[in-house]
JSON list of C-alpha atoms in Angstrom, two decimals:
[
{"chain": "A", "resi": 272, "resn": "MET", "atom": "CA", "xyz": [21.03, -7.82, 2.37]},
{"chain": "A", "resi": 273, "resn": "MET", "atom": "CA", "xyz": [17.67, -9.55, 2.21]},
{"chain": "A", "resi": 274, "resn": "ALA", "atom": "CA", "xyz": [16.14, -6.94, 4.52]},
{"chain": "A", "resi": 275, "resn": "ALA", "atom": "CA", "xyz": [17.32, -4.10, 2.27]},
{"chain": "A", "resi": 276, "resn": "TRP", "atom": "CA", "xyz": [15.93, -5.87, -0.82]},
{"chain": "A", "resi": 277, "resn": "GLU", "atom": "CA", "xyz": [12.56, -6.44, 0.89]},
{"chain": "A", "resi": 278, "resn": "PHE", "atom": "CA", "xyz": [12.44, -2.81, 1.99]},
{"chain": "A", "resi": 279, "resn": "ASN", "atom": "CA", "xyz": [13.28, -1.65, -1.55]},
{"chain": "A", "resi": 280, "resn": "GLN", "atom": "CA", "xyz": [10.38, -3.70, -2.99]},
{"chain": "A", "resi": 281, "resn": "PHE", "atom": "CA", "xyz": [8.05, -2.28, -0.33]},
{"chain": "A", "resi": 282, "resn": "ALA", "atom": "CA", "xyz": [9.25, 1.29, -1.02]},
{"chain": "A", "resi": 283, "resn": "GLU", "atom": "CA", "xyz": [8.85, 0.95, -4.79]},
{"chain": "A", "resi": 284, "resn": "ASP", "atom": "CA", "xyz": [5.31, -0.41, -4.37]},
{"chain": "A", "resi": 285, "resn": "LYS", "atom": "CA", "xyz": [4.22, 2.33, -1.96]},
{"chain": "A", "resi": 286, "resn": "ILE", "atom": "CA", "xyz": [5.76, 5.13, -4.04]},
{"chain": "A", "resi": 287, "resn": "LEU", "atom": "CA", "xyz": [4.67, 3.92, -7.50]},
{"chain": "A", "resi": 288, "resn": "VAL", "atom": "CA", "xyz": [1.28, 2.37, -6.72]},
{"chain": "A", "resi": 289, "resn": "ASP", "atom": "CA", "xyz": [0.04, 4.13, -3.59]},
{"chain": "A", "resi": 290, "resn": "LYS", "atom": "CA", "xyz": [1.78, 7.46, -4.40]},
{"chain": "A", "resi": 291, "resn": "TRP", "atom": "CA", "xyz": [3.46, 7.71, -0.99]},
{"chain": "A", "resi": 292, "resn": "SER", "atom": "CA", "xyz": [6.41, 10.00, -0.43]},
{"chain": "A", "resi": 293, "resn": "PRO", "atom": "CA", "xyz": [9.77, 8.48, 0.53]},
{"chain": "A", "resi": 294, "resn": "ASP", "atom": "CA", "xyz": [9.38, 10.08, 3.96]},
{"chain": "A", "resi": 295, "resn": "ALA", "atom": "CA", "xyz": [5.97, 8.40, 4.43]},
{"chain": "A", "resi": 296, "resn": "VAL", "atom": "CA", "xyz": [7.44, 5.03, 3.39]},
{"chain": "A", "resi": 297, "resn": "VAL", "atom": "CA", "xyz": [10.31, 5.30, 5.87]},
{"chain": "A", "resi": 298, "resn": "GLY", "atom": "CA", "xyz": [8.06, 6.58, 8.67]},
{"chain": "A", "resi": 299, "resn": "TYR", "atom": "CA", "xyz": [5.49, 3.82, 8.17]},
{"chain": "A", "resi": 300, "resn": "ALA", "atom": "CA", "xyz": [8.12, 1.07, 8.00]},
{"chain": "A", "resi": 301, "resn": "LYS", "atom": "CA", "xyz": [9.82, 2.30, 11.18]},
{"chain": "A", "resi": 302, "resn": "ARG", "atom": "CA", "xyz": [6.57, 2.87, 13.09]},
{"chain": "A", "resi": 303, "resn": "HIS", "atom": "CA", "xyz": [5.30, -0.63, 12.29]},
{"chain": "A", "resi": 304, "resn": "ASP", "atom": "CA", "xyz": [8.74, -2.28, 12.64]},
{"chain": "A", "resi": 305, "resn": "LEU", "atom": "CA", "xyz": [8.34, -4.02, 9.27]},
{"chain": "A", "resi": 306, "resn": "PHE", "atom": "CA", "xyz": [12.00, -4.64, 8.42]},
{"chain": "A", "resi": 307, "resn": "ASP", "atom": "CA", "xyz": [15.29, -5.36, 10.16]},
{"chain": "A", "resi": 308, "resn": "TYR", "atom": "CA", "xyz": [16.82, -2.40, 8.34]},
{"chain": "A", "resi": 309, "resn": "VAL", "atom": "CA", "xyz": [15.00, 0.82, 7.40]},
{"chain": "A", "resi": 310, "resn": "PRO", "atom": "CA", "xyz": [17.14, 3.57, 5.88]},
{"chain": "A", "resi": 311, "resn": "SER", "atom": "CA", "xyz": [16.72, 7.23, 6.68]},
{"chain": "A", "resi": 312, "resn": "THR", "atom": "CA", "xyz": [14.59, 9.38, 4.40]},
{"chain": "A", "resi": 313, "resn": "LYS", "atom": "CA", "xyz": [17.73, 11.07, 3.08]},
{"chain": "A", "resi": 314, "resn": "THR", "atom": "CA", "xyz": [19.27, 7.68, 2.26]},
{"chain": "A", "resi": 315, "resn": "LEU", "atom": "CA", "xyz": [16.11, 6.62, 0.42]},
{"chain": "A", "resi": 316, "resn": "TYR", "atom": "CA", "xyz": [16.19, 9.83, -1.65]},
{"chain": "A", "resi": 317, "resn": "ASN", "atom": "CA", "xyz": [19.88, 9.18, -2.37]},
{"chain": "A", "resi": 318, "resn": "TRP", "atom": "CA", "xyz": [19.08, 5.64, -3.55]},
{"chain": "A", "resi": 319, "resn": "ILE", "atom": "CA", "xyz": [16.39, 7.03, -5.87]},
{"chain": "A", "resi": 320, "resn": "ASP", "atom": "CA", "xyz": [18.83, 9.63, -7.26]},
{"chain": "A", "resi": 321, "resn": "GLU", "atom": "CA", "xyz": [21.51, 6.94, -7.72]},
{"chain": "A", "resi": 322, "resn": "GLY", "atom": "CA", "xyz": [19.10, 4.61, -9.57]},
{"chain": "A", "resi": 323, "resn": "LYS", "atom": "CA", "xyz": [19.16, 1.85, -6.94]},
{"chain": "A", "resi": 324, "resn": "LEU", "atom": "CA", "xyz": [15.35, 1.69, -7.07]},
{"chain": "A", "resi": 325, "resn": "SER", "atom": "CA", "xyz": [13.09, 1.63, -10.11]},
{"chain": "A", "resi": 326, "resn": "VAL", "atom": "CA", "xyz": [11.56, 4.88, -8.83]},
{"chain": "A", "resi": 327, "resn": "ILE", "atom": "CA", "xyz": [12.64, 8.10, -10.53]},
{"chain": "A", "resi": 328, "resn": "ASN", "atom": "CA", "xyz": [12.22, 11.72, -9.51]},
{"chain": "A", "resi": 329, "resn": "MET", "atom": "CA", "xyz": [9.29, 12.05, -11.93]},
{"chain": "A", "resi": 330, "resn": "ASP", "atom": "CA", "xyz": [7.44, 9.58, -9.69]},
{"chain": "A", "resi": 331, "resn": "LEU", "atom": "CA", "xyz": [7.86, 11.86, -6.67]},
{"chain": "A", "resi": 332, "resn": "ALA", "atom": "CA", "xyz": [5.20, 14.55, -6.85]},
{"chain": "A", "resi": 333, "resn": "MET", "atom": "CA", "xyz": [6.61, 16.70, -4.05]},
{"chain": "A", "resi": 334, "resn": "LYS", "atom": "CA", "xyz": [10.18, 16.59, -5.30]},
{"chain": "A", "resi": 335, "resn": "LEU", "atom": "CA", "xyz": [9.07, 17.92, -8.68]},
{"chain": "A", "resi": 336, "resn": "ARG", "atom": "CA", "xyz": [7.10, 20.79, -7.16]},
{"chain": "A", "resi": 337, "resn": "ARG", "atom": "CA", "xyz": [9.63, 21.70, -4.53]},
{"chain": "A", "resi": 338, "resn": "SER", "atom": "CA", "xyz": [11.85, 24.54, -5.65]},
{"chain": "A", "resi": 339, "resn": "THR", "atom": "CA", "xyz": [15.10, 25.25, -3.95]},
{"chain": "A", "resi": 340, "resn": "LYS", "atom": "CA", "xyz": [15.74, 28.77, -2.75]},
{"chain": "A", "resi": 341, "resn": "LYS", "atom": "CA", "xyz": [18.02, 30.65, -5.04]},
{"chain": "A", "resi": 342, "resn": "ALA", "atom": "CA", "xyz": [20.50, 33.16, -3.76]},
{"chain": "A", "resi": 343, "resn": "LYS", "atom": "CA", "xyz": [19.36, 36.70, -4.37]},
{"chain": "A", "resi": 344, "resn": "SER", "atom": "CA", "xyz": [21.38, 38.44, -6.98]},
{"chain": "A", "resi": 345, "resn": "ALA", "atom": "CA", "xyz": [22.95, 41.72, -5.96]},
{"chain": "A", "resi": 346, "resn": "GLU", "atom": "CA", "xyz": [23.66, 42.71, -9.55]},
{"chain": "A", "resi": 347, "resn": "ASN", "atom": "CA", "xyz": [20.47, 44.77, -9.84]},
{"chain": "A", "resi": 348, "resn": "LYS", "atom": "CA", "xyz": [21.02, 46.55, -6.54]},
{"chain": "A", "resi": 349, "resn": "LYS", "atom": "CA", "xyz": [22.12, 50.09, -7.23]},
{"chain": "A", "resi": 350, "resn": "ILE", "atom": "CA", "xyz": [25.37, 51.16, -5.63]},
{"chain": "A", "resi": 351, "resn": "LEU", "atom": "CA", "xyz": [24.80, 54.73, -4.51]},
{"chain": "A", "resi": 352, "resn": "GLY", "atom": "CA", "xyz": [28.41, 55.91, -4.34]},
{"chain": "A", "resi": 353, "resn": "THR", "atom": "CA", "xyz": [31.95, 55.09, -3.24]},
{"chain": "A", "resi": 354, "resn": "SER", "atom": "CA", "xyz": [32.37, 51.56, -1.91]},
{"chain": "A", "resi": 355, "resn": "ILE", "atom": "CA", "xyz": [33.26, 50.87, 1.69]},
{"chain": "A", "resi": 356, "resn": "GLU", "atom": "CA", "xyz": [36.33, 49.08, 0.30]},
{"chain": "A", "resi": 357, "resn": "GLU", "atom": "CA", "xyz": [37.80, 52.47, -0.58]},
{"chain": "A", "resi": 358, "resn": "ARG", "atom": "CA", "xyz": [37.67, 53.87, 2.96]},
{"chain": "A", "resi": 359, "resn": "PRO", "atom": "CA", "xyz": [41.06, 54.91, 4.37]},
{"chain": "A", "resi": 360, "resn": "GLU", "atom": "CA", "xyz": [42.63, 52.61, 6.94]},
{"chain": "A", "resi": 361, "resn": "SER", "atom": "CA", "xyz": [42.29, 55.30, 9.61]},
{"chain": "A", "resi": 362, "resn": "VAL", "atom": "CA", "xyz": [38.52, 54.86, 9.36]},
{"chain": "A", "resi": 363, "resn": "GLU", "atom": "CA", "xyz": [38.80, 51.10, 9.75]},
{"chain": "A", "resi": 364, "resn": "THR", "atom": "CA", "xyz": [41.14, 51.25, 12.75]},
{"chain": "A", "resi": 365, "resn": "ARG", "atom": "CA", "xyz": [39.14, 53.98, 14.52]},
{"chain": "A", "resi": 366, "resn": "GLU", "atom": "CA", "xyz": [42.29, 56.05, 15.07]},
{"chain": "A", "resi": 367, "resn": "GLU", "atom": "CA", "xyz": [40.77, 59.37, 14.09]},
{"chain": "A", "resi": 368, "resn": "PHE", "atom": "CA", "xyz": [37.65, 61.20, 15.25]},
{"chain": "A", "resi": 369, "resn": "GLY", "atom": "CA", "xyz": [35.13, 62.30, 12.63]},
{"chain": "A", "resi": 370, "resn": "HIS", "atom": "CA", "xyz": [34.15, 59.11, 10.84]},
{"chain": "A", "resi": 371, "resn": "TRP", "atom": "CA", "xyz": [30.46, 58.29, 11.23]},
{"chain": "A", "resi": 372, "resn": "GLU", "atom": "CA", "xyz": [28.09, 55.44, 10.45]},
{"chain": "A", "resi": 373, "resn": "ILE", "atom": "CA", "xyz": [24.50, 56.32, 9.61]},
{"chain": "A", "resi": 374, "resn": "ASP", "atom": "CA", "xyz": [21.33, 54.25, 9.63]},
{"chain": "A", "resi": 375, "resn": "THR", "atom": "CA", "xyz": [17.59, 54.52, 10.05]},
{"chain": "A", "resi": 376, "resn": "VAL", "atom": "CA", "xyz": [15.39, 52.61, 12.46]},
{"chain": "A", "resi": 377, "resn": "LEU", "atom": "CA", "xyz": [11.65, 52.06, 12.09]},
{"chain": "A", "resi": 378, "resn": "GLY", "atom": "CA", "xyz": [9.47, 51.61, 15.14]},
{"chain": "A", "resi": 379, "resn": "HIS", "atom": "CA", "xyz": [7.07, 48.69, 15.21]},
{"chain": "A", "resi": 380, "resn": "LYS", "atom": "CA", "xyz": [4.03, 50.78, 16.15]},
{"chain": "A", "resi": 381, "resn": "SER", "atom": "CA", "xyz": [4.25, 53.46, 13.50]},
{"chain": "A", "resi": 382, "resn": "LYS", "atom": "CA", "xyz": [5.24, 53.07, 9.90]},
{"chain": "A", "resi": 383, "resn": "ASP", "atom": "CA", "xyz": [5.53, 56.82, 9.45]},
{"chain": "A", "resi": 384, "resn": "ASN", "atom": "CA", "xyz": [8.04, 57.90, 12.08]},
{"chain": "A", "resi": 385, "resn": "ALA", "atom": "CA", "xyz": [11.61, 56.69, 12.02]},
{"chain": "A", "resi": 386, "resn": "LEU", "atom": "CA", "xyz": [14.87, 57.43, 13.79]},
{"chain": "A", "resi": 387, "resn": "LEU", "atom": "CA", "xyz": [17.99, 58.63, 12.03]},
{"chain": "A", "resi": 388, "resn": "THR", "atom": "CA", "xyz": [21.08, 57.45, 13.90]},
{"chain": "A", "resi": 389, "resn": "LEU", "atom": "CA", "xyz": [24.68, 58.55, 13.49]},
{"chain": "A", "resi": 390, "resn": "VAL", "atom": "CA", "xyz": [27.46, 56.87, 15.48]},
{"chain": "A", "resi": 391, "resn": "GLU", "atom": "CA", "xyz": [31.02, 58.19, 15.47]},
{"chain": "A", "resi": 392, "resn": "ARG", "atom": "CA", "xyz": [33.36, 55.23, 15.05]},
{"chain": "A", "resi": 393, "resn": "LYS", "atom": "CA", "xyz": [36.16, 56.23, 17.45]},
{"chain": "A", "resi": 394, "resn": "SER", "atom": "CA", "xyz": [34.30, 57.84, 20.36]},
{"chain": "A", "resi": 395, "resn": "ARG", "atom": "CA", "xyz": [30.96, 56.02, 19.87]},
{"chain": "A", "resi": 396, "resn": "MET", "atom": "CA", "xyz": [29.24, 59.39, 20.19]},
{"chain": "A", "resi": 397, "resn": "GLU", "atom": "CA", "xyz": [25.64, 59.10, 19.03]},
{"chain": "A", "resi": 398, "resn": "ILE", "atom": "CA", "xyz": [23.31, 61.54, 17.33]},
{"chain": "A", "resi": 399, "resn": "ILE", "atom": "CA", "xyz": [19.71, 60.40, 17.08]},
{"chain": "A", "resi": 400, "resn": "ARG", "atom": "CA", "xyz": [16.90, 62.36, 15.44]},
{"chain": "A", "resi": 401, "resn": "ARG", "atom": "CA", "xyz": [13.27, 61.51, 14.87]},
{"chain": "A", "resi": 402, "resn": "ILE", "atom": "CA", "xyz": [12.35, 61.90, 11.20]},
{"chain": "A", "resi": 403, "resn": "PRO", "atom": "CA", "xyz": [8.81, 61.95, 9.75]},
{"chain": "A", "resi": 404, "resn": "SER", "atom": "CA", "xyz": [9.46, 59.14, 7.28]},
{"chain": "A", "resi": 405, "resn": "LYS", "atom": "CA", "xyz": [12.16, 56.79, 6.07]},
{"chain": "A", "resi": 406, "resn": "ASP", "atom": "CA", "xyz": [12.80, 58.49, 2.75]},
{"chain": "A", "resi": 407, "resn": "ALA", "atom": "CA", "xyz": [15.64, 60.42, 1.14]},
{"chain": "A", "resi": 408, "resn": "SER", "atom": "CA", "xyz": [14.18, 63.89, 1.63]},
{"chain": "A", "resi": 409, "resn": "ALA", "atom": "CA", "xyz": [13.53, 63.32, 5.35]},
{"chain": "A", "resi": 410, "resn": "VAL", "atom": "CA", "xyz": [17.10, 62.05, 5.82]},
{"chain": "A", "resi": 411, "resn": "THR", "atom": "CA", "xyz": [18.56, 64.96, 3.83]},
{"chain": "A", "resi": 412, "resn": "ASP", "atom": "CA", "xyz": [16.57, 67.52, 5.84]},
{"chain": "A", "resi": 413, "resn": "ALA", "atom": "CA", "xyz": [17.55, 65.96, 9.18]},
{"chain": "A", "resi": 414, "resn": "LEU", "atom": "CA", "xyz": [21.22, 65.85, 8.19]},
{"chain": "A", "resi": 415, "resn": "SER", "atom": "CA", "xyz": [21.12, 69.50, 7.14]},
{"chain": "A", "resi": 416, "resn": "ASP", "atom": "CA", "xyz": [19.77, 70.38, 10.58]},
{"chain": "A", "resi": 417, "resn": "ILE", "atom": "CA", "xyz": [22.43, 68.27, 12.30]},
{"chain": "A", "resi": 418, "resn": "PHE", "atom": "CA", "xyz": [25.26, 69.72, 10.21]},
{"chain": "A", "resi": 419, "resn": "SER", "atom": "CA", "xyz": [24.12, 73.27, 11.02]},
{"chain": "A", "resi": 420, "resn": "GLU", "atom": "CA", "xyz": [24.70, 72.54, 14.72]},
{"chain": "A", "resi": 421, "resn": "PHE", "atom": "CA", "xyz": [28.44, 72.01, 14.23]},
{"chain": "A", "resi": 422, "resn": "PRO", "atom": "CA", "xyz": [30.55, 75.11, 13.48]},
{"chain": "A", "resi": 423, "resn": "ASN", "atom": "CA", "xyz": [33.64, 73.03, 12.56]},
{"chain": "A", "resi": 424, "resn": "LEU", "atom": "CA", "xyz": [31.78, 70.75, 10.20]},
{"chain": "A", "resi": 425, "resn": "GLN", "atom": "CA", "xyz": [34.80, 69.29, 8.35]},
{"chain": "A", "resi": 426, "resn": "ASP", "atom": "CA", "xyz": [36.55, 68.46, 11.65]},
{"chain": "A", "resi": 427, "resn": "THR", "atom": "CA", "xyz": [33.45, 66.81, 13.09]},
{"chain": "A", "resi": 428, "resn": "PHE", "atom": "CA", "xyz": [32.27, 65.02, 9.94]},
{"chain": "A", "resi": 429, "resn": "LYS", "atom": "CA", "xyz": [35.16, 63.67, 7.85]},
{"chain": "A", "resi": 430, "resn": "SER", "atom": "CA", "xyz": [33.27, 60.70, 6.47]},
{"chain": "A", "resi": 431, "resn": "ILE", "atom": "CA", "xyz": [29.91, 58.96, 6.68]},
{"chain": "A", "resi": 432, "resn": "THR", "atom": "CA", "xyz": [29.31, 55.28, 5.92]},
{"chain": "A", "resi": 433, "resn": "SER", "atom": "CA", "xyz": [25.84, 53.97, 5.19]},
{"chain": "A", "resi": 434, "resn": "ASP", "atom": "CA", "xyz": [24.07, 51.01, 3.69]},
{"chain": "A", "resi": 435, "resn": "ASN", "atom": "CA", "xyz": [22.50, 51.16, 0.21]},
{"chain": "A", "resi": 436, "resn": "GLY", "atom": "CA", "xyz": [19.00, 51.93, 1.45]},
{"chain": "A", "resi": 437, "resn": "SER", "atom": "CA", "xyz": [16.94, 54.23, -0.76]},
{"chain": "A", "resi": 438, "resn": "GLU", "atom": "CA", "xyz": [16.72, 56.70, 2.12]},
{"chain": "A", "resi": 439, "resn": "PHE", "atom": "CA", "xyz": [20.44, 57.42, 1.57]},
{"chain": "A", "resi": 440, "resn": "SER", "atom": "CA", "xyz": [20.16, 58.00, -2.18]},
{"chain": "A", "resi": 441, "resn": "LYS", "atom": "CA", "xyz": [20.94, 61.73, -1.80]},
{"chain": "A", "resi": 442, "resn": "LEU", "atom": "CA", "xyz": [23.70, 61.28, 0.78]},
{"chain": "A", "resi": 443, "resn": "ALA", "atom": "CA", "xyz": [26.63, 61.21, -1.67]},
{"chain": "A", "resi": 444, "resn": "GLU", "atom": "CA", "xyz": [25.43, 64.42, -3.30]},
{"chain": "A", "resi": 445, "resn": "GLN", "atom": "CA", "xyz": [24.95, 66.12, 0.07]},
{"chain": "A", "resi": 446, "resn": "GLY", "atom": "CA", "xyz": [28.37, 64.96, 1.26]},
{"chain": "A", "resi": 447, "resn": "LYS", "atom": "CA", "xyz": [30.07, 66.23, -1.87]},
{"chain": "A", "resi": 448, "resn": "LYS", "atom": "CA", "xyz": [28.59, 69.72, -1.38]},
{"chain": "A", "resi": 449, "resn": "LEU", "atom": "CA", "xyz": [29.84, 69.80, 2.21]},
{"chain": "A", "resi": 450, "resn": "GLN", "atom": "CA", "xyz": [33.22, 68.13, 1.48]},
{"chain": "A", "resi": 451, "resn": "ILE", "atom": "CA", "xyz": [32.37, 65.06, 3.55]},
{"chain": "A", "resi": 452, "resn": "ASP", "atom": "CA", "xyz": [33.47, 61.67, 2.18]},
{"chain": "A", "resi": 453, "resn": "VAL", "atom": "CA", "xyz": [30.57, 59.25, 1.88]},
{"chain": "A", "resi": 454, "resn": "TYR", "atom": "CA", "xyz": [30.99, 55.46, 1.64]},
{"chain": "A", "resi": 455, "resn": "PHE", "atom": "CA", "xyz": [28.41, 52.78, 1.03]},
{"chain": "A", "resi": 456, "resn": "ALA", "atom": "CA", "xyz": [28.40, 49.19, 2.29]},
{"chain": "A", "resi": 457, "resn": "HIS", "atom": "CA", "xyz": [28.04, 46.29, -0.14]},
{"chain": "A", "resi": 458, "resn": "PRO", "atom": "CA", "xyz": [24.52, 45.57, -1.35]},
{"chain": "A", "resi": 459, "resn": "TYR", "atom": "CA", "xyz": [22.77, 42.95, 0.81]},
{"chain": "A", "resi": 460, "resn": "ALA", "atom": "CA", "xyz": [25.58, 43.12, 3.38]},
{"chain": "A", "resi": 461, "resn": "SER", "atom": "CA", "xyz": [23.26, 43.04, 6.36]}
]
């Protein structure tokens, strides 16, 4: 118990007078083998929070400036259409051909060109097209070209699922015109 009391006096002096951080106090005491017992930095912070030392958080410059990361709020993220939660079970279980997932991929060398990818969920068939940019009009134009290649459009494309990227902002409208169900993943799902 005496060792803990001596350490506490040392810690209070170094923090209050010399303006050391709790981590510096613990590191110095361990490196120079000053006490029989030296707590971990976390334990020292806990003791300060619990009032076991005469040091308070206001005395710790870094703890006052340090801000914890806050979870990003999805409430401002626009949902572009029907939620993925409303997809039929046949889409989930991959029992039926014609349900596609769409995404865009940017290359690391060029910020202009992108790839539009469509993957059919049951067969894993892929359609990949280079698009001039990752924006809604480029995606809409590429999809129009792809759809024109399939004479039985409604048999080939029953649904498309995408993320909520701005490049898919016209997808629901395009799907509605062509009688293709369009679903969107939850915001910040990736």
